[in-house]
Amino acid sequence: MKNLFLGVALFVFMVAVCEAHLCLFNPQQRGTMNGINAAGSNDCILLDGPCGGRKAMKPTVGIMAGVPYTVVFQKNLDHFNTADPGMFVVSVGENSASPTFKQVGMVMDSGTPSLHVYTMNVTFPKVMSDGAVVQVKYVTNNKQAPAVFYQCADIMMF
């Protein structure tokens, strides 16, 4: 019985540690969308800026500069800090080795539960080239969690 308890406790701990934190639905994030709504999705726990260590992909969508566009993303695990709330930031930049991002939208973390889906209407400016990168960051402001989670999507700008 003791071994069963330890096994269950270890499984619960591993699920909690591996929990996904930020997923980008629209435009579609780099990588796959496998298991995106399940706890522990490897496609959603990206900690290295600017794009979680994921390399550029073929653009999945074309977006017209100057026209409102709806970005859809998910807070897969809540890291709300009541003393210093974090935020979700949407930015766009050129698809280059070292992109410079321009912020186009931001929403404060308000303690919404894990798996909450956000929609944000933004207007993208024209970038210098046709290829662009949409970046979404979850800035936690929580010392008990990683400082920032990243997701990027490759788009064509018109």
Short mmCIF file of N, CA and C in Angstrom, two decimals:
data_model
loop_
_atom_site.label_atom_id
_atom_site.label_comp_id
_atom_site.label_asym_id
_atom_site.label_seq_id
_atom_site.Cartn_x
_atom_site.Cartn_y
_atom_site.Cartn_z
N MET A 1 0.82 -1.19 0.00
CA MET A 1 0.00 0.00 0.00
C MET A 1 0.87 1.26 0.00
N LYS A 2 1.95 1.21 0.79
CA LYS A 2 2.86 2.35 0.86
C LYS A 2 3.46 2.64 -0.52
N ASN A 3 3.85 1.58 -1.27
CA ASN A 3 4.42 1.76 -2.61
C ASN A 3 3.40 2.36 -3.57
N LEU A 4 2.15 1.95 -3.46
CA LEU A 4 1.09 2.51 -4.30
C LEU A 4 0.93 4.00 -4.01
N PHE A 5 0.91 4.37 -2.74
CA PHE A 5 0.80 5.78 -2.36
C PHE A 5 1.97 6.58 -2.93
N LEU A 6 3.19 6.08 -2.78
CA LEU A 6 4.36 6.78 -3.30
C LEU A 6 4.30 6.91 -4.82
N GLY A 7 3.83 5.87 -5.48
CA GLY A 7 3.70 5.91 -6.95
C GLY A 7 2.70 6.96 -7.39
N VAL A 8 1.56 7.02 -6.72
CA VAL A 8 0.53 8.02 -7.05
C VAL A 8 1.06 9.42 -6.75
N ALA A 9 1.72 9.60 -5.62
CA ALA A 9 2.28 10.91 -5.28
C ALA A 9 3.31 11.35 -6.30
N LEU A 10 4.17 10.44 -6.74
CA LEU A 10 5.18 10.77 -7.74
C LEU A 10 4.51 11.15 -9.06
N PHE A 11 3.48 10.42 -9.48
CA PHE A 11 2.76 10.74 -10.72
C PHE A 11 2.14 12.13 -10.65
N VAL A 12 1.48 12.46 -9.53
CA VAL A 12 0.86 13.77 -9.37
C VAL A 12 1.92 14.86 -9.40
N PHE A 13 3.04 14.64 -8.75
CA PHE A 13 4.14 15.61 -8.76
C PHE A 13 4.66 15.83 -10.17
N MET A 14 4.87 14.76 -10.93
CA MET A 14 5.39 14.87 -12.29
C MET A 14 4.41 15.62 -13.20
N VAL A 15 3.13 15.36 -13.06
CA VAL A 15 2.13 16.09 -13.85
C VAL A 15 2.17 17.57 -13.50
N ALA A 16 2.27 17.90 -12.23
CA ALA A 16 2.31 19.30 -11.82
C ALA A 16 3.55 20.00 -12.34
N VAL A 17 4.69 19.34 -12.30
CA VAL A 17 5.93 19.95 -12.77
C VAL A 17 5.92 20.12 -14.28
N CYS A 18 5.34 19.20 -15.02
CA CYS A 18 5.37 19.22 -16.48
C CYS A 18 4.23 20.00 -17.09
N GLU A 19 3.35 20.54 -16.28
CA GLU A 19 2.18 21.25 -16.78
C GLU A 19 2.54 22.30 -17.82
N ALA A 20 1.77 22.40 -18.87
CA ALA A 20 1.97 23.43 -19.88
C ALA A 20 1.51 24.77 -19.35
N HIS A 21 2.04 25.86 -19.92
CA HIS A 21 1.74 27.15 -19.33
C HIS A 21 1.18 28.18 -20.30
N LEU A 22 1.60 28.18 -21.56
CA LEU A 22 1.10 29.14 -22.54
C LEU A 22 1.01 28.46 -23.89
N CYS A 23 -0.16 28.46 -24.48
CA CYS A 23 -0.37 27.87 -25.80
C CYS A 23 -0.93 28.95 -26.71
N LEU A 24 -0.52 28.94 -27.97
CA LEU A 24 -0.99 29.93 -28.96
C LEU A 24 -1.79 29.19 -30.02
N PHE A 25 -3.07 29.53 -30.11
CA PHE A 25 -3.98 28.86 -31.05
C PHE A 25 -4.08 29.58 -32.38
N ASN A 26 -4.20 30.91 -32.34
CA ASN A 26 -4.40 31.68 -33.56
C ASN A 26 -3.61 32.97 -33.50
N PRO A 27 -2.60 33.12 -34.38
CA PRO A 27 -2.17 32.15 -35.38
C PRO A 27 -1.51 30.95 -34.70
N GLN A 28 -1.42 29.86 -35.43
CA GLN A 28 -0.95 28.60 -34.85
C GLN A 28 0.52 28.69 -34.45
N GLN A 29 0.80 28.25 -33.22
CA GLN A 29 2.15 28.30 -32.68
C GLN A 29 3.12 27.41 -33.45
N ARG A 30 4.41 27.73 -33.33
CA ARG A 30 5.46 26.87 -33.89
C ARG A 30 5.39 25.53 -33.18
N GLY A 31 5.81 24.49 -33.90
CA GLY A 31 5.72 23.14 -33.34
C GLY A 31 4.36 22.55 -33.64
N THR A 32 4.07 21.47 -32.99
CA THR A 32 2.78 20.82 -33.23
C THR A 32 1.74 21.34 -32.25
N MET A 33 0.54 20.86 -32.44
CA MET A 33 -0.55 21.19 -31.52
C MET A 33 -0.98 19.90 -30.79
N ASN A 34 -0.10 18.90 -30.78
CA ASN A 34 -0.41 17.61 -30.14
C ASN A 34 -0.61 17.78 -28.64
N GLY A 35 -1.72 17.31 -28.14
CA GLY A 35 -1.99 17.33 -26.72
C GLY A 35 -2.08 18.72 -26.12
N ILE A 36 -2.43 19.70 -26.92
CA ILE A 36 -2.35 21.10 -26.49
C ILE A 36 -3.28 21.43 -25.31
N ASN A 37 -4.35 20.70 -25.14
CA ASN A 37 -5.26 20.97 -24.02
C ASN A 37 -5.06 20.01 -22.87
N ALA A 38 -4.01 19.22 -22.93
CA ALA A 38 -3.72 18.28 -21.85
C ALA A 38 -2.59 18.82 -20.99
N ALA A 39 -2.68 18.56 -19.73
CA ALA A 39 -1.61 18.96 -18.82
C ALA A 39 -0.30 18.31 -19.25
N GLY A 40 0.76 19.10 -19.27
CA GLY A 40 2.06 18.55 -19.58
C GLY A 40 2.43 18.57 -21.05
N SER A 41 1.71 19.31 -21.88
CA SER A 41 2.02 19.37 -23.30
C SER A 41 3.41 19.97 -23.51
N ASN A 42 4.29 19.20 -24.13
CA ASN A 42 5.65 19.68 -24.39
C ASN A 42 5.67 20.85 -25.36
N ASP A 43 4.61 21.03 -26.12
CA ASP A 43 4.57 22.13 -27.09
C ASP A 43 4.23 23.48 -26.46
N CYS A 44 3.97 23.51 -25.17
CA CYS A 44 3.52 24.75 -24.56
C CYS A 44 4.38 25.26 -23.41
N ILE A 45 5.38 24.54 -22.99
CA ILE A 45 6.21 25.02 -21.88
C ILE A 45 7.56 25.46 -22.44
N LEU A 46 7.56 26.65 -23.05
CA LEU A 46 8.75 27.19 -23.70
C LEU A 46 9.25 28.38 -22.88
N LEU A 47 10.48 28.27 -22.38
CA LEU A 47 11.01 29.26 -21.45
C LEU A 47 12.11 30.14 -22.02
N ASP A 48 12.66 29.80 -23.18
CA ASP A 48 13.77 30.56 -23.76
C ASP A 48 13.25 31.56 -24.78
N GLY A 49 13.58 32.85 -24.57
CA GLY A 49 13.18 33.89 -25.51
C GLY A 49 14.05 33.87 -26.74
N PRO A 50 13.61 34.43 -27.82
CA PRO A 50 12.31 35.10 -27.95
C PRO A 50 11.17 34.17 -28.34
N CYS A 51 11.49 32.94 -28.78
CA CYS A 51 10.43 32.04 -29.29
C CYS A 51 10.52 30.65 -28.69
N GLY A 52 10.99 30.55 -27.47
CA GLY A 52 11.02 29.27 -26.80
C GLY A 52 12.02 28.29 -27.37
N GLY A 53 12.97 28.80 -28.16
CA GLY A 53 13.96 27.90 -28.76
C GLY A 53 13.47 27.22 -30.02
N ARG A 54 12.26 27.53 -30.45
CA ARG A 54 11.71 26.92 -31.67
C ARG A 54 12.16 27.71 -32.89
N LYS A 55 12.56 27.00 -33.93
CA LYS A 55 13.01 27.62 -35.17
C LYS A 55 11.81 28.02 -36.02
N ALA A 56 12.04 28.99 -36.91
CA ALA A 56 10.98 29.47 -37.80
C ALA A 56 10.42 28.33 -38.64
N MET A 57 9.15 28.44 -38.95
CA MET A 57 8.45 27.47 -39.78
C MET A 57 7.84 28.19 -40.97
N LYS A 58 7.31 27.42 -41.89
CA LYS A 58 6.56 28.01 -43.00
C LYS A 58 5.35 28.72 -42.41
N PRO A 59 5.08 29.97 -42.84
CA PRO A 59 3.93 30.70 -42.29
C PRO A 59 2.63 29.91 -42.43
N THR A 60 1.80 29.99 -41.40
CA THR A 60 0.54 29.26 -41.38
C THR A 60 -0.64 30.12 -41.78
N VAL A 61 -0.45 31.46 -41.80
CA VAL A 61 -1.57 32.35 -42.10
C VAL A 61 -1.03 33.67 -42.66
N GLY A 62 -1.84 34.32 -43.48
CA GLY A 62 -1.51 35.66 -43.97
C GLY A 62 -2.34 36.68 -43.22
N ILE A 63 -1.71 37.76 -42.79
CA ILE A 63 -2.40 38.80 -42.03
C ILE A 63 -2.17 40.13 -42.73
N MET A 64 -3.23 40.90 -42.87
CA MET A 64 -3.15 42.19 -43.51
C MET A 64 -2.79 43.26 -42.50
N ALA A 65 -1.70 43.97 -42.76
CA ALA A 65 -1.28 45.06 -41.87
C ALA A 65 -2.37 46.13 -41.82
N GLY A 66 -2.58 46.69 -40.65
CA GLY A 66 -3.55 47.77 -40.49
C GLY A 66 -4.99 47.31 -40.35
N VAL A 67 -5.23 46.00 -40.37
CA VAL A 67 -6.59 45.46 -40.25
C VAL A 67 -6.67 44.68 -38.94
N PRO A 68 -7.72 44.88 -38.13
CA PRO A 68 -7.82 44.14 -36.87
C PRO A 68 -7.77 42.62 -37.09
N TYR A 69 -7.07 41.95 -36.18
CA TYR A 69 -6.89 40.50 -36.23
C TYR A 69 -7.04 39.97 -34.81
N THR A 70 -7.67 38.81 -34.66
CA THR A 70 -7.88 38.23 -33.34
C THR A 70 -6.82 37.18 -33.04
N VAL A 71 -6.02 37.44 -32.01
CA VAL A 71 -5.03 36.49 -31.52
C VAL A 71 -5.70 35.71 -30.39
N VAL A 72 -5.55 34.38 -30.42
CA VAL A 72 -6.17 33.52 -29.41
C VAL A 72 -5.08 32.69 -28.73
N PHE A 73 -5.03 32.77 -27.41
CA PHE A 73 -4.04 32.01 -26.66
C PHE A 73 -4.64 31.51 -25.35
N GLN A 74 -3.93 30.57 -24.73
CA GLN A 74 -4.45 29.92 -23.53
C GLN A 74 -3.44 30.01 -22.39
N LYS A 75 -3.93 30.40 -21.23
CA LYS A 75 -3.13 30.29 -19.99
C LYS A 75 -3.36 28.86 -19.51
N ASN A 76 -2.38 28.00 -19.75
CA ASN A 76 -2.57 26.59 -19.45
C ASN A 76 -2.40 26.28 -17.98
N LEU A 77 -1.63 27.09 -17.27
CA LEU A 77 -1.48 26.93 -15.82
C LEU A 77 -1.43 28.31 -15.19
N ASP A 78 -2.25 28.52 -14.20
CA ASP A 78 -2.35 29.83 -13.54
C ASP A 78 -1.15 30.08 -12.63
N HIS A 79 -0.46 31.20 -12.86
CA HIS A 79 0.64 31.64 -11.99
C HIS A 79 0.34 33.03 -11.44
N PHE A 80 -0.92 33.32 -11.19
CA PHE A 80 -1.34 34.65 -10.74
C PHE A 80 -0.67 35.02 -9.42
N ASN A 81 -0.18 36.24 -9.36
CA ASN A 81 0.46 36.79 -8.16
C ASN A 81 -0.37 38.00 -7.73
N THR A 82 -1.10 37.87 -6.64
CA THR A 82 -1.99 38.96 -6.22
C THR A 82 -1.22 40.23 -5.87
N ALA A 83 -0.01 40.10 -5.32
CA ALA A 83 0.78 41.28 -4.92
C ALA A 83 1.34 42.04 -6.12
N ASP A 84 1.61 41.33 -7.22
CA ASP A 84 2.20 41.96 -8.41
C ASP A 84 1.75 41.18 -9.65
N PRO A 85 0.51 41.41 -10.10
CA PRO A 85 -0.01 40.61 -11.22
C PRO A 85 0.86 40.69 -12.47
N GLY A 86 0.96 39.56 -13.14
CA GLY A 86 1.69 39.49 -14.39
C GLY A 86 0.85 39.97 -15.55
N MET A 87 1.28 39.60 -16.77
CA MET A 87 0.57 40.06 -17.96
C MET A 87 0.85 39.15 -19.13
N PHE A 88 0.02 39.27 -20.14
CA PHE A 88 0.20 38.61 -21.43
C PHE A 88 0.47 39.72 -22.44
N VAL A 89 1.54 39.56 -23.21
CA VAL A 89 1.95 40.59 -24.16
C VAL A 89 1.99 39.98 -25.56
N VAL A 90 1.35 40.63 -26.52
CA VAL A 90 1.38 40.22 -27.92
C VAL A 90 2.24 41.23 -28.68
N SER A 91 3.20 40.71 -29.45
CA SER A 91 4.12 41.56 -30.22
C SER A 91 4.30 40.98 -31.60
N VAL A 92 4.87 41.78 -32.51
CA VAL A 92 5.17 41.32 -33.86
C VAL A 92 6.56 41.82 -34.23
N GLY A 93 7.26 41.03 -35.03
CA GLY A 93 8.59 41.42 -35.48
C GLY A 93 8.93 40.73 -36.79
N GLU A 94 10.04 41.14 -37.38
CA GLU A 94 10.49 40.52 -38.62
C GLU A 94 10.96 39.10 -38.34
N ASN A 95 10.80 38.24 -39.33
CA ASN A 95 11.28 36.88 -39.21
C ASN A 95 12.77 36.88 -39.56
N SER A 96 13.60 37.06 -38.53
CA SER A 96 15.05 37.10 -38.71
C SER A 96 15.69 36.35 -37.56
N ALA A 97 17.01 36.20 -37.62
CA ALA A 97 17.72 35.48 -36.56
C ALA A 97 17.58 36.19 -35.21
N SER A 98 17.52 37.50 -35.21
CA SER A 98 17.36 38.28 -33.98
C SER A 98 16.26 39.31 -34.16
N PRO A 99 15.01 38.87 -34.12
CA PRO A 99 13.92 39.83 -34.37
C PRO A 99 13.79 40.87 -33.26
N THR A 100 13.41 42.06 -33.67
CA THR A 100 13.05 43.13 -32.75
C THR A 100 11.53 43.18 -32.75
N PHE A 101 10.93 43.06 -31.57
CA PHE A 101 9.48 42.99 -31.48
C PHE A 101 8.87 44.31 -31.08
N LYS A 102 7.70 44.59 -31.68
CA LYS A 102 6.91 45.78 -31.35
C LYS A 102 5.62 45.29 -30.69
N GLN A 103 5.36 45.76 -29.48
CA GLN A 103 4.16 45.36 -28.76
C GLN A 103 2.91 45.92 -29.44
N VAL A 104 1.90 45.05 -29.64
CA VAL A 104 0.65 45.47 -30.25
C VAL A 104 -0.55 45.24 -29.33
N GLY A 105 -0.34 44.56 -28.21
CA GLY A 105 -1.43 44.31 -27.28
C GLY A 105 -0.93 43.78 -25.96
N MET A 106 -1.73 43.99 -24.90
CA MET A 106 -1.37 43.52 -23.57
C MET A 106 -2.63 43.38 -22.74
N VAL A 107 -2.68 42.35 -21.93
CA VAL A 107 -3.77 42.18 -20.98
C VAL A 107 -3.16 41.70 -19.67
N MET A 108 -3.62 42.28 -18.58
CA MET A 108 -3.13 41.90 -17.26
C MET A 108 -3.67 40.53 -16.86
N ASP A 109 -2.85 39.77 -16.15
CA ASP A 109 -3.30 38.51 -15.57
C ASP A 109 -4.21 38.86 -14.40
N SER A 110 -5.41 38.33 -14.44
CA SER A 110 -6.39 38.68 -13.41
C SER A 110 -6.78 37.48 -12.56
N GLY A 111 -5.96 36.46 -12.55
CA GLY A 111 -6.28 35.30 -11.73
C GLY A 111 -7.28 34.37 -12.39
N THR A 112 -7.44 34.48 -13.69
CA THR A 112 -8.31 33.52 -14.39
C THR A 112 -7.74 32.13 -14.17
N PRO A 113 -8.59 31.11 -14.20
CA PRO A 113 -8.11 29.76 -13.90
C PRO A 113 -7.24 29.18 -15.02
N SER A 114 -6.55 28.12 -14.69
CA SER A 114 -5.81 27.36 -15.69
C SER A 114 -6.75 26.97 -16.81
N LEU A 115 -6.22 26.92 -18.03
CA LEU A 115 -6.93 26.57 -19.27
C LEU A 115 -7.84 27.68 -19.78
N HIS A 116 -7.76 28.86 -19.18
CA HIS A 116 -8.56 29.99 -19.66
C HIS A 116 -8.06 30.42 -21.04
N VAL A 117 -8.97 30.65 -21.96
CA VAL A 117 -8.63 31.07 -23.32
C VAL A 117 -8.89 32.58 -23.44
N TYR A 118 -7.87 33.29 -23.91
CA TYR A 118 -7.95 34.73 -24.13
C TYR A 118 -8.08 35.00 -25.63
N THR A 119 -8.86 36.01 -25.98
CA THR A 119 -8.88 36.54 -27.33
C THR A 119 -8.50 38.01 -27.24
N MET A 120 -7.64 38.43 -28.14
CA MET A 120 -7.18 39.81 -28.13
C MET A 120 -7.21 40.34 -29.55
N ASN A 121 -7.99 41.40 -29.77
CA ASN A 121 -8.02 42.05 -31.08
C ASN A 121 -6.86 43.03 -31.16
N VAL A 122 -6.00 42.83 -32.16
CA VAL A 122 -4.83 43.69 -32.34
C VAL A 122 -4.75 44.11 -33.80
N THR A 123 -4.01 45.16 -34.05
CA THR A 123 -3.75 45.62 -35.41
C THR A 123 -2.24 45.59 -35.61
N PHE A 124 -1.79 44.77 -36.53
CA PHE A 124 -0.36 44.64 -36.78
C PHE A 124 0.11 45.72 -37.74
N PRO A 125 1.25 46.35 -37.42
CA PRO A 125 1.83 47.31 -38.36
C PRO A 125 2.55 46.55 -39.48
N LYS A 126 2.80 47.19 -40.58
CA LYS A 126 3.56 46.58 -41.67
C LYS A 126 5.00 46.43 -41.20
N VAL A 127 5.54 45.24 -41.33
CA VAL A 127 6.95 45.02 -41.02
C VAL A 127 7.74 45.13 -42.31
N MET A 128 9.05 45.22 -42.22
CA MET A 128 9.90 45.48 -43.38
C MET A 128 9.84 44.38 -44.44
N SER A 129 9.63 43.15 -44.04
CA SER A 129 9.59 42.06 -45.00
C SER A 129 8.23 41.37 -44.94
N ASP A 130 7.97 40.50 -45.90
CA ASP A 130 6.69 39.79 -45.91
C ASP A 130 6.58 38.81 -44.74
N GLY A 131 7.70 38.15 -44.40
CA GLY A 131 7.67 37.19 -43.31
C GLY A 131 7.74 37.89 -41.97
N ALA A 132 6.90 37.50 -41.04
CA ALA A 132 6.87 38.11 -39.72
C ALA A 132 6.64 37.05 -38.66
N VAL A 133 6.86 37.44 -37.42
CA VAL A 133 6.68 36.55 -36.28
C VAL A 133 5.75 37.23 -35.27
N VAL A 134 4.72 36.52 -34.85
CA VAL A 134 3.87 36.97 -33.76
C VAL A 134 4.39 36.28 -32.50
N GLN A 135 4.64 37.06 -31.47
CA GLN A 135 5.13 36.53 -30.21
C GLN A 135 4.11 36.82 -29.12
N VAL A 136 3.81 35.80 -28.30
CA VAL A 136 2.99 35.99 -27.11
C VAL A 136 3.84 35.58 -25.92
N LYS A 137 3.87 36.44 -24.91
CA LYS A 137 4.62 36.16 -23.68
C LYS A 137 3.66 36.18 -22.50
N TYR A 138 3.85 35.24 -21.58
CA TYR A 138 3.18 35.27 -20.29
C TYR A 138 4.25 35.66 -19.27
N VAL A 139 4.21 36.91 -18.83
CA VAL A 139 5.13 37.43 -17.83
C VAL A 139 4.45 37.22 -16.49
N THR A 140 4.99 36.32 -15.67
CA THR A 140 4.27 35.90 -14.47
C THR A 140 4.42 36.84 -13.27
N ASN A 141 5.54 37.53 -13.14
CA ASN A 141 5.81 38.33 -11.94
C ASN A 141 5.63 37.50 -10.68
N ASN A 142 5.96 36.23 -10.77
CA ASN A 142 5.76 35.30 -9.66
C ASN A 142 7.08 34.57 -9.40
N LYS A 143 7.66 34.79 -8.22
CA LYS A 143 8.95 34.16 -7.88
C LYS A 143 8.84 32.65 -7.73
N GLN A 144 7.64 32.13 -7.62
CA GLN A 144 7.43 30.69 -7.49
C GLN A 144 7.28 30.00 -8.85
N ALA A 145 7.41 30.76 -9.93
CA ALA A 145 7.24 30.23 -11.29
C ALA A 145 8.33 30.81 -12.19
N PRO A 146 8.53 30.23 -13.36
CA PRO A 146 9.45 30.87 -14.31
C PRO A 146 8.97 32.30 -14.62
N ALA A 147 9.92 33.19 -14.91
CA ALA A 147 9.59 34.60 -15.13
C ALA A 147 8.72 34.82 -16.37
N VAL A 148 9.04 34.12 -17.48
CA VAL A 148 8.34 34.35 -18.75
C VAL A 148 8.18 33.03 -19.50
N PHE A 149 7.01 32.85 -20.08
CA PHE A 149 6.75 31.75 -21.02
C PHE A 149 6.56 32.37 -22.40
N TYR A 150 7.04 31.70 -23.43
CA TYR A 150 7.01 32.24 -24.80
C TYR A 150 6.28 31.31 -25.76
N GLN A 151 5.65 31.91 -26.76
CA GLN A 151 5.13 31.21 -27.93
C GLN A 151 5.27 32.14 -29.11
N CYS A 152 5.56 31.57 -30.28
CA CYS A 152 5.65 32.35 -31.52
C CYS A 152 4.91 31.63 -32.63
N ALA A 153 4.46 32.42 -33.59
CA ALA A 153 3.82 31.90 -34.81
C ALA A 153 4.40 32.67 -35.99
N ASP A 154 4.63 31.95 -37.07
CA ASP A 154 5.16 32.57 -38.30
C ASP A 154 4.00 32.92 -39.20
N ILE A 155 4.00 34.17 -39.70
CA ILE A 155 2.91 34.66 -40.54
C ILE A 155 3.46 35.37 -41.77
N MET A 156 2.61 35.57 -42.74
CA MET A 156 2.91 36.42 -43.90
C MET A 156 2.16 37.73 -43.69
N MET A 157 2.84 38.84 -43.95
CA MET A 157 2.21 40.16 -43.83
C MET A 157 1.91 40.69 -45.23
N PHE A 158 0.74 41.26 -45.36
CA PHE A 158 0.34 41.86 -46.63
C PHE A 158 0.06 43.34 -46.43
#
